Amino acid sequence: MKHLVVLTGAGISAESGISTFRGNNGLWENYDVRQVAYIDSWYTNKALMLDFYNRRRRQLQQVKPNEAHLILAELERDFKVSIITQNVDNLHEIAGSSTVIHLHGELTKACNESKTEVIDIGFNDITLGDKASDGSQLRPFIVWFGEAVPLMETAERVVRSADILLVVGTSLQVYPAAGLINYTAKPIYVIDPEPLHINHNGVTLIREKASKGMELFKAFLVKGKPLST
Ligand code: OAD
């Protein structure tokens, strides 16, 4: 089976009702990214950060995978599919994808402050005073700006072994994740409704929302249909 590697970002979950980070009405337009997504802020205002991620977790409980997540899971019939996601939601897993690498962490998990202990918390809130077994405050299992991205090496290895790289719904503005496209010389397909300017040879842009773009991409991969709408 050919190895299809898929890098996903917030745009793949947009049609499920989860906001993207950048762009019109994106999360970073409505919240101060410095206050809720940087490790420094954790030490100055834990309550605010817990509240932000508790809200994200509660919202996740209300949403479902969309057609794009579902098609990616279906493609496992014909391809070896590895998903590398920057998303902290669990919609790929709920859709049925079996190999999902969460580069930026997972909302349904918590960890101790040194990130050596990770526990499943489902959709429960984390509150100030909830302690890990080492006595530190439990925190969201999220990779904040200023922290290492421990799964990068794994992700680089996976991209190197791709026969095809598909990128769905990411602005490719956040490194090191955005640099992953440089680990392959194979064809790259990008699904995004916006005209992304990607400095890389061999990129085909499918200018559609994720669900429509995935339908076109599946018909192209499985039935050899043209990629145009
Ligand atoms: P962004 O919000 O930066 O980019 C979302 C991309 O999705 C944009 O290119 C949009 O044009 C596109 N998009 C919007 N609606 C779409 C739809 N219906 N279908 C397909 N694409 C759509 O999100 P990310 O690139 O995922 O990290 O952001 C990367 C990281 O920045 C996040 O993981 C997060 C954030 O800060 C951390 O918080 C550490």
Short mmCIF file of C-alpha atoms and ligand atoms in Angstrom, two decimals:
data_model
loop_
_atom_site.label_atom_id
_atom_site.label_comp_id
_atom_site.label_asym_id
_atom_site.label_seq_id
_atom_site.Cartn_x
_atom_site.Cartn_y
_atom_site.Cartn_z
CA MET A 1 0.00 0.00 0.00
CA LYS A 2 1.16 3.53 -0.72
CA HIS A 3 1.85 5.70 2.31
CA LEU A 4 -0.36 8.81 2.44
CA VAL A 5 0.89 11.25 5.07
CA VAL A 6 -1.51 14.02 6.04
CA LEU A 7 -0.61 17.21 7.92
CA THR A 8 -3.73 18.83 9.33
CA GLY A 9 -4.46 22.12 11.07
CA ALA A 10 -7.39 24.04 12.49
CA GLY A 11 -9.06 24.42 9.07
CA ILE A 12 -9.99 20.73 8.91
CA SER A 13 -12.12 21.14 12.04
CA ALA A 14 -13.68 24.47 10.98
CA GLU A 15 -16.72 22.83 9.37
CA SER A 16 -17.28 20.94 12.63
CA GLY A 17 -17.69 24.32 14.35
CA ILE A 18 -14.25 24.79 15.92
CA SER A 19 -12.67 28.19 15.25
CA THR A 20 -9.36 28.46 13.46
CA PHE A 21 -6.61 30.53 15.12
CA ARG A 22 -5.86 33.09 12.43
CA GLY A 23 -8.06 34.94 9.98
CA ASN A 24 -11.54 36.39 10.38
CA ASN A 25 -12.98 35.72 13.82
CA GLY A 26 -10.07 33.35 14.54
CA LEU A 27 -9.31 32.57 18.19
CA TRP A 28 -6.26 34.84 18.23
CA GLU A 29 -8.45 37.74 17.14
CA ASN A 30 -10.70 37.20 20.16
CA TYR A 31 -8.13 36.17 22.77
CA ASP A 32 -4.66 37.46 23.53
CA VAL A 33 -2.41 34.65 22.31
CA ARG A 34 0.29 35.84 24.74
CA GLN A 35 -2.00 35.24 27.69
CA VAL A 36 -3.32 31.81 26.76
CA ALA A 37 -0.76 30.02 24.60
CA TYR A 38 2.69 30.82 26.00
CA ILE A 39 4.41 28.84 28.72
CA ASP A 40 5.41 32.09 30.52
CA SER A 41 1.75 32.93 31.02
CA TRP A 42 1.18 29.64 32.84
CA TYR A 43 3.42 30.83 35.66
CA THR A 44 1.72 34.22 35.88
CA ASN A 45 -1.95 33.29 35.42
CA LYS A 46 -2.79 29.61 35.75
CA ALA A 47 -6.48 30.28 36.38
CA LEU A 48 -6.90 32.14 33.10
CA MET A 49 -5.15 29.43 31.11
CA LEU A 50 -7.11 26.63 32.78
CA ASP A 51 -10.32 28.48 32.02
CA PHE A 52 -9.38 28.95 28.35
CA TYR A 53 -8.64 25.25 27.82
CA ASN A 54 -11.65 24.14 29.92
CA ARG A 55 -13.82 26.14 27.49
CA ARG A 56 -12.11 24.54 24.48
CA ARG A 57 -12.65 21.07 26.01
CA ARG A 58 -16.33 21.73 26.75
CA GLN A 59 -16.82 22.96 23.19
CA LEU A 60 -15.17 19.80 21.84
CA GLN A 61 -17.81 17.71 23.58
CA GLN A 62 -20.49 19.45 21.44
CA VAL A 63 -18.95 18.86 18.00
CA LYS A 64 -18.56 15.96 15.60
CA PRO A 65 -16.09 15.01 12.88
CA ASN A 66 -17.01 16.36 9.45
CA GLU A 67 -16.78 14.77 6.01
CA ALA A 68 -13.07 15.62 5.73
CA HIS A 69 -12.17 13.67 8.90
CA LEU A 70 -14.42 10.80 7.78
CA ILE A 71 -12.89 10.55 4.29
CA LEU A 72 -9.39 10.45 5.78
CA ALA A 73 -10.45 7.50 7.93
CA GLU A 74 -12.05 5.76 4.90
CA LEU A 75 -8.85 6.12 2.87
CA GLU A 76 -7.27 3.51 5.19
CA ARG A 77 -9.01 0.90 2.99
CA ASP A 78 -6.73 1.78 0.08
CA PHE A 79 -3.70 3.44 1.65
CA LYS A 80 -1.46 3.32 4.68
CA VAL A 81 -2.53 6.66 6.20
CA SER A 82 -0.54 8.54 8.85
CA ILE A 83 -2.01 11.77 10.18
CA ILE A 84 0.16 14.42 11.77
CA THR A 85 -2.12 17.02 13.30
CA GLN A 86 -1.48 20.37 14.94
CA ASN A 87 -5.00 20.14 16.34
CA VAL A 88 -5.65 19.41 19.99
CA ASP A 89 -9.18 18.10 19.27
CA ASN A 90 -9.83 14.37 18.94
CA LEU A 91 -11.98 14.48 15.79
CA HIS A 92 -9.58 12.34 13.69
CA GLU A 93 -9.76 9.57 16.28
CA ILE A 94 -13.56 9.80 16.59
CA ALA A 95 -13.81 9.61 12.78
CA GLY A 96 -11.87 6.32 12.94
CA SER A 97 -8.33 7.20 11.88
CA SER A 98 -5.90 4.76 13.44
CA THR A 99 -2.56 6.61 13.29
CA VAL A 100 -2.71 10.17 14.60
CA ILE A 101 0.32 12.09 15.86
CA HIS A 102 -0.71 15.15 17.92
CA LEU A 103 2.17 17.59 17.56
CA HIS A 104 0.64 20.24 19.84
CA GLY A 105 -0.93 17.99 22.46
CA GLU A 106 -4.46 16.83 23.24
CA LEU A 107 -7.34 18.57 25.00
CA THR A 108 -8.64 15.37 26.59
CA LYS A 109 -5.37 14.83 28.46
CA ALA A 110 -3.70 16.56 31.41
CA CYS A 111 -0.15 16.38 32.70
CA ASN A 112 2.06 17.41 35.59
CA GLU A 113 4.12 20.59 35.27
CA SER A 114 7.22 18.72 34.06
CA LYS A 115 5.11 16.80 31.52
CA THR A 116 6.45 13.43 32.68
CA GLU A 117 3.02 12.15 33.72
CA VAL A 118 0.10 12.26 31.28
CA ILE A 119 -3.44 11.24 32.19
CA ASP A 120 -6.75 11.00 30.31
CA ILE A 121 -9.32 13.44 31.64
CA GLY A 122 -11.97 13.13 28.95
CA PHE A 123 -14.12 16.25 28.89
CA ASN A 124 -13.61 17.14 32.56
CA ASP A 125 -12.39 20.58 33.62
CA ILE A 126 -9.02 21.04 35.30
CA THR A 127 -9.31 23.38 38.27
CA LEU A 128 -6.78 25.25 40.34
CA GLY A 129 -5.71 22.89 43.14
CA ASP A 130 -6.04 19.68 41.07
CA LYS A 131 -2.71 18.00 41.68
CA ALA A 132 -0.63 15.48 39.71
CA SER A 133 0.98 12.60 41.66
CA ASP A 134 4.19 14.65 42.13
CA GLY A 135 2.20 17.41 43.86
CA SER A 136 2.42 19.90 40.97
CA GLN A 137 -0.65 21.64 39.59
CA LEU A 138 -2.29 19.60 36.80
CA ARG A 139 -2.16 21.45 33.50
CA PRO A 140 -3.56 20.94 30.00
CA PHE A 141 -1.46 18.54 27.91
CA ILE A 142 -0.81 21.20 25.28
CA VAL A 143 2.43 22.32 23.65
CA TRP A 144 2.57 26.03 24.36
CA PHE A 145 4.77 28.53 22.55
CA GLY A 146 8.19 28.40 24.21
CA GLU A 147 7.97 24.64 24.83
CA ALA A 148 9.63 21.77 22.97
CA VAL A 149 7.61 19.78 20.42
CA PRO A 150 8.58 16.26 21.50
CA LEU A 151 6.91 14.47 18.58
CA MET A 152 8.74 16.46 15.87
CA GLU A 153 11.37 13.79 15.21
CA THR A 154 8.69 11.14 14.86
CA ALA A 155 6.75 13.42 12.51
CA GLU A 156 9.85 14.12 10.39
CA ARG A 157 10.49 10.39 10.04
CA VAL A 158 6.88 9.80 9.00
CA VAL A 159 7.00 12.59 6.38
CA ARG A 160 10.27 11.16 4.99
CA SER A 161 8.52 7.84 4.40
CA ALA A 162 5.55 9.41 2.54
CA ASP A 163 4.66 8.55 -1.05
CA ILE A 164 2.21 11.47 -1.08
CA LEU A 165 1.91 14.39 1.35
CA LEU A 166 -1.48 16.00 1.83
CA VAL A 167 -1.80 19.23 3.83
CA VAL A 168 -5.28 20.26 5.00
CA GLY A 169 -6.37 23.46 6.73
CA THR A 170 -3.18 24.92 8.09
CA SER A 171 -1.76 28.38 7.44
CA LEU A 172 1.75 26.88 7.78
CA GLN A 173 2.77 29.83 9.92
CA VAL A 174 3.81 28.01 13.07
CA TYR A 175 7.19 26.30 13.22
CA PRO A 176 8.54 23.70 13.59
CA ALA A 177 5.33 22.04 12.27
CA ALA A 178 5.26 24.19 9.11
CA GLY A 179 8.76 22.99 8.19
CA LEU A 180 7.57 19.39 7.83
CA ILE A 181 6.79 19.92 4.13
CA ASN A 182 10.53 20.20 3.56
CA TYR A 183 11.11 16.59 4.59
CA THR A 184 9.72 15.13 1.37
CA ALA A 185 10.53 15.43 -2.32
CA LYS A 186 7.28 13.61 -3.22
CA PRO A 187 4.15 15.38 -4.57
CA ILE A 188 2.40 17.68 -2.08
CA TYR A 189 -1.32 18.49 -2.26
CA VAL A 190 -2.73 21.34 -0.19
CA ILE A 191 -6.42 21.79 0.59
CA ASP A 192 -7.30 25.30 1.77
CA PRO A 193 -9.91 27.82 0.62
CA GLU A 194 -7.33 30.61 0.79
CA PRO A 195 -4.51 31.09 -1.73
CA LEU A 196 -1.56 29.99 0.42
CA HIS A 197 1.86 30.97 -0.86
CA ILE A 198 4.05 27.97 -0.27
CA ASN A 199 7.71 28.19 -1.08
CA HIS A 200 8.16 24.61 -2.27
CA ASN A 201 8.30 22.87 -5.64
CA GLY A 202 5.69 20.34 -6.62
CA VAL A 203 2.74 21.73 -4.64
CA THR A 204 -0.80 21.43 -6.02
CA LEU A 205 -3.28 23.74 -4.29
CA ILE A 206 -6.90 22.59 -4.06
CA ARG A 207 -8.72 25.83 -3.19
CA GLU A 208 -11.70 24.38 -1.36
CA LYS A 209 -12.97 23.93 2.16
CA ALA A 210 -11.79 20.69 3.75
CA SER A 211 -14.89 18.53 3.11
CA LYS A 212 -15.24 19.42 -0.59
CA GLY A 213 -11.46 19.33 -1.06
CA MET A 214 -11.26 15.87 0.51
CA GLU A 215 -14.03 14.57 -1.77
CA LEU A 216 -12.10 15.79 -4.81
CA PHE A 217 -8.82 14.43 -3.48
CA LYS A 218 -10.30 11.01 -2.74
CA ALA A 219 -11.83 10.77 -6.25
CA PHE A 220 -8.44 11.76 -7.67
CA LEU A 221 -6.48 9.24 -5.60
CA VAL A 222 -8.84 6.29 -5.79
CA LYS A 223 -10.49 6.78 -9.22
CA GLY A 224 -7.97 8.97 -11.04
CA LYS A 225 -10.51 11.80 -11.53
CA PRO A 226 -9.17 15.33 -12.19
CA LEU A 227 -8.77 17.61 -9.20
CA SER A 228 -10.77 20.53 -10.61
CA THR A 229 -14.29 21.26 -9.29
P1 OAD B 1 -4.54 28.67 11.42
O1 OAD B 1 -5.72 29.31 12.03
O2 OAD B 1 -3.25 29.41 11.44
O3 OAD B 1 -4.83 28.35 9.88
C1 OAD B 1 -6.03 27.72 9.50
C2 OAD B 1 -6.00 27.49 8.01
O4 OAD B 1 -7.21 26.82 7.66
C3 OAD B 1 -5.94 28.77 7.16
O5 OAD B 1 -5.01 28.62 6.11
C4 OAD B 1 -7.37 28.89 6.61
O6 OAD B 1 -7.41 29.50 5.31
C5 OAD B 1 -7.78 27.43 6.54
N1 OAD B 1 -9.24 27.19 6.59
C6 OAD B 1 -10.21 27.95 7.12
N2 OAD B 1 -11.41 27.35 6.98
C7 OAD B 1 -11.18 26.18 6.35
C8 OAD B 1 -12.01 25.09 5.92
N3 OAD B 1 -13.33 25.08 6.12
N4 OAD B 1 -11.42 24.05 5.30
C9 OAD B 1 -10.07 24.02 5.09
N5 OAD B 1 -9.25 25.01 5.47
C10 OAD B 1 -9.79 26.06 6.10
O7 OAD B 1 -4.41 27.22 12.10
P2 OAD B 1 -3.14 26.26 12.17
O8 OAD B 1 -2.32 26.37 10.94
O9 OAD B 1 -3.65 24.93 12.57
O10 OAD B 1 -0.73 26.15 18.08
O11 OAD B 1 -2.35 26.90 13.38
C11 OAD B 1 -1.15 26.31 13.79
C12 OAD B 1 -0.97 26.48 15.27
O12 OAD B 1 -1.13 27.86 15.61
C13 OAD B 1 -2.02 25.79 16.12
O13 OAD B 1 -1.77 24.41 16.30
C14 OAD B 1 -1.95 26.54 17.40
C15 OAD B 1 -1.87 27.95 16.86
O14 OAD B 1 -1.27 28.90 17.66
C16 OAD B 1 -0.61 26.34 19.40
O15 OAD B 1 -1.46 26.90 20.07
C17 OAD B 1 0.70 25.86 19.95
#
